[in-house]
Amino acid sequence: MRLREIRLREHTPLEHDGVRFDGTDLADASGPGARFMDCELRGCALDRAELVRARFIDSVLTGVRGVGTDLAGASLRDVEVLDARLGGVQLHGAVLERVLVRGGKIDYLNLRKARLKDVVFEGCVLSEPDFAEAQLVRVEFRDCVLKRADFSSVRMESVDLRTVAELDIARGVERLAGAVISPSQLMELAPAFAAQIGVRVEA
């Protein structure tokens, strides 16, 4: 059943408490301001779903998939996102607190101006994630692949990048203040750091 088909009343937000969505097709659904508390979304299709300002609390999203899911301004608290395969997810201006993202692959993740606190990315692939102007507090990237990440104007506090399997920063290497990196990562990033202060490194 589609999200828009289970709307409680027209013009009122959707409220879901303790509901399991198993393989539900939510493609093209519209549920701005929807609330999911103690819910499980397993194997759901989220293509082009409009869930702006949605709230996910104490919920688990397992094996969700889709392109163009709009979660702008959403709130995720005490949430697990497991083995997701998503592309072009809009989470700009969102709030993520005590969130675990484990496994899966997310392309073009838009977290511009988002606020992340006590978030762990573990064993996942993030291709061209956009963290521009975001605020990251106690965020850990554990065994992740970060490809062409944009950290422009980001603010970091206690961000752990030491165990990132592949750290590829497209923009914002100068904004890593507040992050912890490993000695090997320092060597890999040295040319970029040097370029930021106008130093050329030549053999």
Short mmCIF file of N, CA and C in Angstrom, two decimals, residues 40-160:
data_model
loop_
_atom_site.label_atom_id
_atom_site.label_comp_id
_atom_site.label_asym_id
_atom_site.label_seq_id
_atom_site.Cartn_x
_atom_site.Cartn_y
_atom_site.Cartn_z
N GLU A 40 9.72 -0.36 11.09
CA GLU A 40 10.73 -1.04 10.29
C GLU A 40 10.33 -0.95 8.83
N LEU A 41 11.26 -0.46 8.01
CA LEU A 41 11.07 -0.45 6.56
C LEU A 41 12.07 -1.43 5.98
N ARG A 42 11.58 -2.53 5.41
CA ARG A 42 12.45 -3.58 4.91
C ARG A 42 12.21 -3.80 3.41
N GLY A 43 13.28 -3.59 2.62
CA GLY A 43 13.18 -3.83 1.19
C GLY A 43 12.20 -2.94 0.47
N CYS A 44 11.97 -1.74 0.98
CA CYS A 44 11.00 -0.83 0.37
C CYS A 44 11.62 -0.04 -0.78
N ALA A 45 10.81 0.27 -1.78
CA ALA A 45 11.23 1.13 -2.89
C ALA A 45 10.88 2.57 -2.54
N LEU A 46 11.89 3.45 -2.62
CA LEU A 46 11.68 4.85 -2.24
C LEU A 46 11.95 5.82 -3.39
N ASP A 47 11.87 5.33 -4.62
CA ASP A 47 12.16 6.19 -5.77
C ASP A 47 11.25 7.41 -5.78
N ARG A 48 11.87 8.57 -5.78
CA ARG A 48 11.18 9.86 -5.91
C ARG A 48 10.16 10.11 -4.80
N ALA A 49 10.23 9.37 -3.72
CA ALA A 49 9.31 9.60 -2.60
C ALA A 49 9.56 10.97 -2.00
N GLU A 50 8.49 11.71 -1.73
CA GLU A 50 8.59 13.05 -1.14
C GLU A 50 8.28 12.94 0.36
N LEU A 51 9.34 12.92 1.15
CA LEU A 51 9.21 12.79 2.60
C LEU A 51 9.89 13.96 3.30
N VAL A 52 9.71 15.14 2.75
CA VAL A 52 10.32 16.33 3.34
C VAL A 52 9.80 16.51 4.77
N ARG A 53 10.71 16.88 5.65
CA ARG A 53 10.41 17.12 7.07
C ARG A 53 9.86 15.89 7.78
N ALA A 54 10.06 14.72 7.20
CA ALA A 54 9.62 13.49 7.87
C ALA A 54 10.44 13.26 9.13
N ARG A 55 9.88 12.51 10.08
CA ARG A 55 10.58 12.20 11.32
C ARG A 55 10.65 10.68 11.49
N PHE A 56 11.87 10.19 11.63
CA PHE A 56 12.09 8.77 11.89
C PHE A 56 12.70 8.65 13.28
N ILE A 57 12.02 7.93 14.16
CA ILE A 57 12.45 7.82 15.56
C ILE A 57 12.46 6.34 15.95
N ASP A 58 13.58 5.88 16.51
CA ASP A 58 13.67 4.49 16.97
C ASP A 58 13.23 3.52 15.88
N SER A 59 13.71 3.74 14.67
CA SER A 59 13.28 2.92 13.53
C SER A 59 14.47 2.31 12.81
N VAL A 60 14.18 1.27 12.01
CA VAL A 60 15.21 0.57 11.25
C VAL A 60 14.79 0.53 9.78
N LEU A 61 15.72 0.94 8.90
CA LEU A 61 15.49 0.86 7.46
C LEU A 61 16.50 -0.14 6.90
N THR A 62 16.01 -1.28 6.43
CA THR A 62 16.88 -2.35 5.95
C THR A 62 16.65 -2.60 4.47
N GLY A 63 17.72 -2.54 3.69
CA GLY A 63 17.63 -2.87 2.27
C GLY A 63 16.72 -1.96 1.47
N VAL A 64 16.53 -0.73 1.93
CA VAL A 64 15.71 0.20 1.14
C VAL A 64 16.49 0.61 -0.10
N ARG A 65 15.77 0.95 -1.15
CA ARG A 65 16.42 1.28 -2.41
C ARG A 65 15.61 2.39 -3.10
N GLY A 66 16.31 3.13 -3.96
CA GLY A 66 15.59 4.14 -4.70
C GLY A 66 16.48 5.27 -5.15
N VAL A 67 15.96 6.05 -6.08
CA VAL A 67 16.66 7.20 -6.63
C VAL A 67 15.79 8.43 -6.45
N GLY A 68 16.41 9.52 -6.00
CA GLY A 68 15.70 10.79 -5.92
C GLY A 68 14.76 10.92 -4.73
N THR A 69 15.02 10.19 -3.66
CA THR A 69 14.20 10.31 -2.46
C THR A 69 14.43 11.67 -1.81
N ASP A 70 13.35 12.38 -1.51
CA ASP A 70 13.46 13.73 -0.95
C ASP A 70 13.16 13.71 0.54
N LEU A 71 14.21 13.83 1.34
CA LEU A 71 14.09 13.87 2.80
C LEU A 71 14.63 15.19 3.34
N ALA A 72 14.50 16.24 2.56
CA ALA A 72 15.00 17.55 2.98
C ALA A 72 14.35 17.97 4.28
N GLY A 73 15.18 18.42 5.22
CA GLY A 73 14.67 18.88 6.50
C GLY A 73 14.14 17.79 7.40
N ALA A 74 14.42 16.54 7.06
CA ALA A 74 13.93 15.43 7.87
C ALA A 74 14.71 15.32 9.18
N SER A 75 14.16 14.55 10.11
CA SER A 75 14.81 14.30 11.39
C SER A 75 14.91 12.80 11.60
N LEU A 76 16.14 12.32 11.83
CA LEU A 76 16.38 10.90 12.10
C LEU A 76 17.05 10.80 13.46
N ARG A 77 16.38 10.15 14.41
CA ARG A 77 16.93 9.99 15.76
C ARG A 77 16.82 8.53 16.18
N ASP A 78 17.94 7.99 16.65
CA ASP A 78 17.99 6.58 17.06
C ASP A 78 17.51 5.68 15.93
N VAL A 79 18.15 5.85 14.78
CA VAL A 79 17.76 5.15 13.56
C VAL A 79 18.93 4.34 13.02
N GLU A 80 18.63 3.16 12.46
CA GLU A 80 19.62 2.35 11.76
C GLU A 80 19.22 2.25 10.29
N VAL A 81 20.20 2.51 9.41
CA VAL A 81 19.99 2.36 7.97
C VAL A 81 20.97 1.28 7.52
N LEU A 82 20.44 0.12 7.14
CA LEU A 82 21.27 -1.04 6.87
C LEU A 82 21.17 -1.48 5.42
N ASP A 83 22.32 -1.64 4.77
CA ASP A 83 22.40 -2.18 3.41
C ASP A 83 21.49 -1.44 2.43
N ALA A 84 21.46 -0.13 2.54
CA ALA A 84 20.65 0.68 1.62
C ALA A 84 21.37 0.84 0.29
N ARG A 85 20.61 0.93 -0.77
CA ARG A 85 21.15 1.24 -2.09
C ARG A 85 20.33 2.41 -2.64
N LEU A 86 20.90 3.60 -2.49
CA LEU A 86 20.17 4.82 -2.80
C LEU A 86 21.00 5.74 -3.68
N GLY A 87 20.31 6.57 -4.44
CA GLY A 87 21.00 7.54 -5.29
C GLY A 87 20.29 8.88 -5.26
N GLY A 88 21.07 9.94 -5.14
CA GLY A 88 20.49 11.28 -5.18
C GLY A 88 19.54 11.57 -4.03
N VAL A 89 19.85 11.05 -2.85
CA VAL A 89 18.99 11.29 -1.69
C VAL A 89 19.18 12.72 -1.19
N GLN A 90 18.08 13.43 -1.02
CA GLN A 90 18.13 14.81 -0.55
C GLN A 90 17.90 14.85 0.95
N LEU A 91 18.96 15.14 1.70
CA LEU A 91 18.86 15.28 3.15
C LEU A 91 19.40 16.65 3.59
N HIS A 92 19.36 17.63 2.69
CA HIS A 92 19.89 18.93 3.06
C HIS A 92 19.02 19.55 4.16
N GLY A 93 19.72 20.12 5.13
CA GLY A 93 19.01 20.73 6.25
C GLY A 93 18.43 19.74 7.23
N ALA A 94 18.77 18.47 7.07
CA ALA A 94 18.23 17.43 7.95
C ALA A 94 18.99 17.38 9.27
N VAL A 95 18.41 16.71 10.26
CA VAL A 95 19.05 16.49 11.56
C VAL A 95 19.17 14.99 11.77
N LEU A 96 20.41 14.51 11.94
CA LEU A 96 20.67 13.10 12.20
C LEU A 96 21.33 12.99 13.56
N GLU A 97 20.71 12.26 14.47
CA GLU A 97 21.25 12.11 15.82
C GLU A 97 21.16 10.65 16.25
N ARG A 98 22.29 10.11 16.67
CA ARG A 98 22.38 8.70 17.06
C ARG A 98 21.89 7.81 15.92
N VAL A 99 22.54 7.97 14.78
CA VAL A 99 22.18 7.22 13.58
C VAL A 99 23.34 6.31 13.17
N LEU A 100 23.02 5.08 12.78
CA LEU A 100 24.00 4.15 12.24
C LEU A 100 23.66 3.85 10.79
N VAL A 101 24.62 4.10 9.89
CA VAL A 101 24.47 3.73 8.49
C VAL A 101 25.49 2.62 8.23
N ARG A 102 25.00 1.40 8.03
CA ARG A 102 25.91 0.26 7.91
C ARG A 102 25.67 -0.47 6.58
N GLY A 103 26.76 -0.67 5.83
CA GLY A 103 26.67 -1.41 4.59
C GLY A 103 25.96 -0.61 3.50
N GLY A 104 25.90 -1.21 2.32
CA GLY A 104 25.18 -0.59 1.21
C GLY A 104 26.00 0.46 0.48
N LYS A 105 25.33 1.14 -0.43
CA LYS A 105 25.97 2.15 -1.28
C LYS A 105 24.99 3.29 -1.49
N ILE A 106 25.48 4.51 -1.27
CA ILE A 106 24.66 5.70 -1.47
C ILE A 106 25.41 6.66 -2.38
N ASP A 107 24.84 6.95 -3.53
CA ASP A 107 25.45 7.87 -4.49
C ASP A 107 24.83 9.26 -4.36
N TYR A 108 25.67 10.28 -4.46
CA TYR A 108 25.21 11.68 -4.49
C TYR A 108 24.33 12.02 -3.28
N LEU A 109 24.79 11.64 -2.11
CA LEU A 109 24.07 11.95 -0.87
C LEU A 109 24.20 13.44 -0.57
N ASN A 110 23.08 14.13 -0.48
CA ASN A 110 23.09 15.58 -0.24
C ASN A 110 22.80 15.86 1.23
N LEU A 111 23.84 16.20 1.97
CA LEU A 111 23.72 16.55 3.38
C LEU A 111 24.11 18.01 3.62
N ARG A 112 23.94 18.84 2.62
CA ARG A 112 24.27 20.26 2.78
C ARG A 112 23.48 20.88 3.94
N LYS A 113 24.21 21.60 4.77
CA LYS A 113 23.61 22.32 5.90
C LYS A 113 22.90 21.40 6.89
N ALA A 114 23.19 20.12 6.81
CA ALA A 114 22.60 19.18 7.77
C ALA A 114 23.38 19.21 9.08
N ARG A 115 22.76 18.69 10.13
CA ARG A 115 23.43 18.58 11.44
C ARG A 115 23.49 17.11 11.83
N LEU A 116 24.71 16.62 11.99
CA LEU A 116 24.93 15.23 12.35
C LEU A 116 25.60 15.15 13.72
N LYS A 117 25.02 14.38 14.60
CA LYS A 117 25.59 14.23 15.95
C LYS A 117 25.50 12.78 16.37
N ASP A 118 26.64 12.22 16.80
CA ASP A 118 26.69 10.82 17.22
C ASP A 118 26.21 9.91 16.09
N VAL A 119 26.82 10.08 14.93
CA VAL A 119 26.48 9.31 13.74
C VAL A 119 27.66 8.43 13.35
N VAL A 120 27.37 7.19 12.94
CA VAL A 120 28.41 6.27 12.49
C VAL A 120 28.07 5.78 11.08
N PHE A 121 29.03 5.94 10.17
CA PHE A 121 28.95 5.34 8.84
C PHE A 121 29.90 4.15 8.86
N GLU A 122 29.38 2.95 8.68
CA GLU A 122 30.20 1.75 8.83
C GLU A 122 30.07 0.83 7.61
N GLY A 123 31.21 0.52 6.99
CA GLY A 123 31.23 -0.46 5.92
C GLY A 123 30.38 -0.11 4.72
N CYS A 124 30.18 1.18 4.47
CA CYS A 124 29.35 1.59 3.34
C CYS A 124 30.19 2.36 2.32
N VAL A 125 29.64 2.49 1.12
CA VAL A 125 30.28 3.27 0.06
C VAL A 125 29.47 4.54 -0.15
N LEU A 126 30.12 5.68 0.01
CA LEU A 126 29.48 6.98 -0.22
C LEU A 126 30.17 7.62 -1.42
N SER A 127 29.47 7.68 -2.53
CA SER A 127 30.04 8.22 -3.75
C SER A 127 29.56 9.65 -3.96
N GLU A 128 30.50 10.58 -3.97
CA GLU A 128 30.24 12.01 -4.13
C GLU A 128 29.24 12.55 -3.10
N PRO A 129 29.46 12.26 -1.82
CA PRO A 129 28.60 12.84 -0.79
C PRO A 129 28.88 14.33 -0.62
N ASP A 130 27.85 15.09 -0.36
CA ASP A 130 27.96 16.55 -0.23
C ASP A 130 27.67 16.94 1.22
N PHE A 131 28.75 17.29 1.95
CA PHE A 131 28.62 17.73 3.34
C PHE A 131 28.80 19.25 3.45
N ALA A 132 28.72 19.97 2.36
CA ALA A 132 28.99 21.41 2.38
C ALA A 132 28.12 22.12 3.41
N GLU A 133 28.76 22.94 4.24
CA GLU A 133 28.11 23.76 5.26
C GLU A 133 27.39 22.93 6.33
N ALA A 134 27.67 21.64 6.37
CA ALA A 134 27.06 20.80 7.40
C ALA A 134 27.83 20.92 8.71
N GLN A 135 27.21 20.48 9.79
CA GLN A 135 27.85 20.45 11.10
C GLN A 135 27.94 19.00 11.55
N LEU A 136 29.17 18.52 11.77
CA LEU A 136 29.40 17.13 12.16
C LEU A 136 30.01 17.10 13.56
N VAL A 137 29.31 16.48 14.48
CA VAL A 137 29.78 16.37 15.87
C VAL A 137 29.78 14.89 16.26
N ARG A 138 30.93 14.41 16.68
CA ARG A 138 31.10 13.01 17.06
C ARG A 138 30.57 12.08 15.97
N VAL A 139 31.13 12.25 14.79
CA VAL A 139 30.78 11.42 13.64
C VAL A 139 31.96 10.52 13.31
N GLU A 140 31.70 9.24 13.09
CA GLU A 140 32.77 8.29 12.78
C GLU A 140 32.50 7.63 11.44
N PHE A 141 33.53 7.62 10.60
CA PHE A 141 33.48 6.90 9.33
C PHE A 141 34.35 5.66 9.52
N ARG A 142 33.72 4.50 9.62
CA ARG A 142 34.41 3.28 10.00
C ARG A 142 34.40 2.30 8.82
N ASP A 143 35.59 2.01 8.28
CA ASP A 143 35.69 1.05 7.17
C ASP A 143 34.86 1.46 5.97
N CYS A 144 34.73 2.75 5.73
CA CYS A 144 33.92 3.27 4.63
C CYS A 144 34.79 3.61 3.43
N VAL A 145 34.13 3.76 2.29
CA VAL A 145 34.75 4.34 1.11
C VAL A 145 34.10 5.69 0.87
N LEU A 146 34.91 6.75 0.86
CA LEU A 146 34.42 8.09 0.57
C LEU A 146 35.02 8.53 -0.75
N LYS A 147 34.19 8.63 -1.78
CA LYS A 147 34.66 9.00 -3.11
C LYS A 147 34.20 10.41 -3.45
N ARG A 148 35.16 11.27 -3.76
CA ARG A 148 34.89 12.64 -4.20
C ARG A 148 33.98 13.37 -3.21
N ALA A 149 34.31 13.30 -1.95
CA ALA A 149 33.52 13.95 -0.91
C ALA A 149 33.71 15.47 -0.94
N ASP A 150 32.63 16.19 -0.69
CA ASP A 150 32.67 17.65 -0.64
C ASP A 150 32.48 18.09 0.82
N PHE A 151 33.56 18.64 1.39
CA PHE A 151 33.51 19.14 2.77
C PHE A 151 33.59 20.67 2.80
N SER A 152 33.18 21.33 1.75
CA SER A 152 33.26 22.79 1.68
C SER A 152 32.50 23.43 2.84
N SER A 153 33.19 24.31 3.57
CA SER A 153 32.58 25.09 4.66
C SER A 153 31.94 24.22 5.74
N VAL A 154 32.38 22.98 5.85
CA VAL A 154 31.84 22.10 6.89
C VAL A 154 32.43 22.50 8.24
N ARG A 155 31.72 22.19 9.31
CA ARG A 155 32.24 22.38 10.67
C ARG A 155 32.31 21.02 11.34
N MET A 156 33.49 20.68 11.84
CA MET A 156 33.71 19.36 12.42
C MET A 156 34.13 19.46 13.88
N GLU A 157 33.65 18.50 14.65
CA GLU A 157 34.07 18.37 16.04
C GLU A 157 34.10 16.87 16.38
N SER A 158 35.28 16.38 16.70
CA SER A 158 35.45 14.96 17.05
C SER A 158 34.95 14.05 15.94
N VAL A 159 35.43 14.31 14.73
CA VAL A 159 35.09 13.47 13.57
C VAL A 159 36.25 12.51 13.32
N ASP A 160 35.97 11.22 13.28
CA ASP A 160 37.01 10.19 13.17
C ASP A 160 37.02 9.61 11.76
#
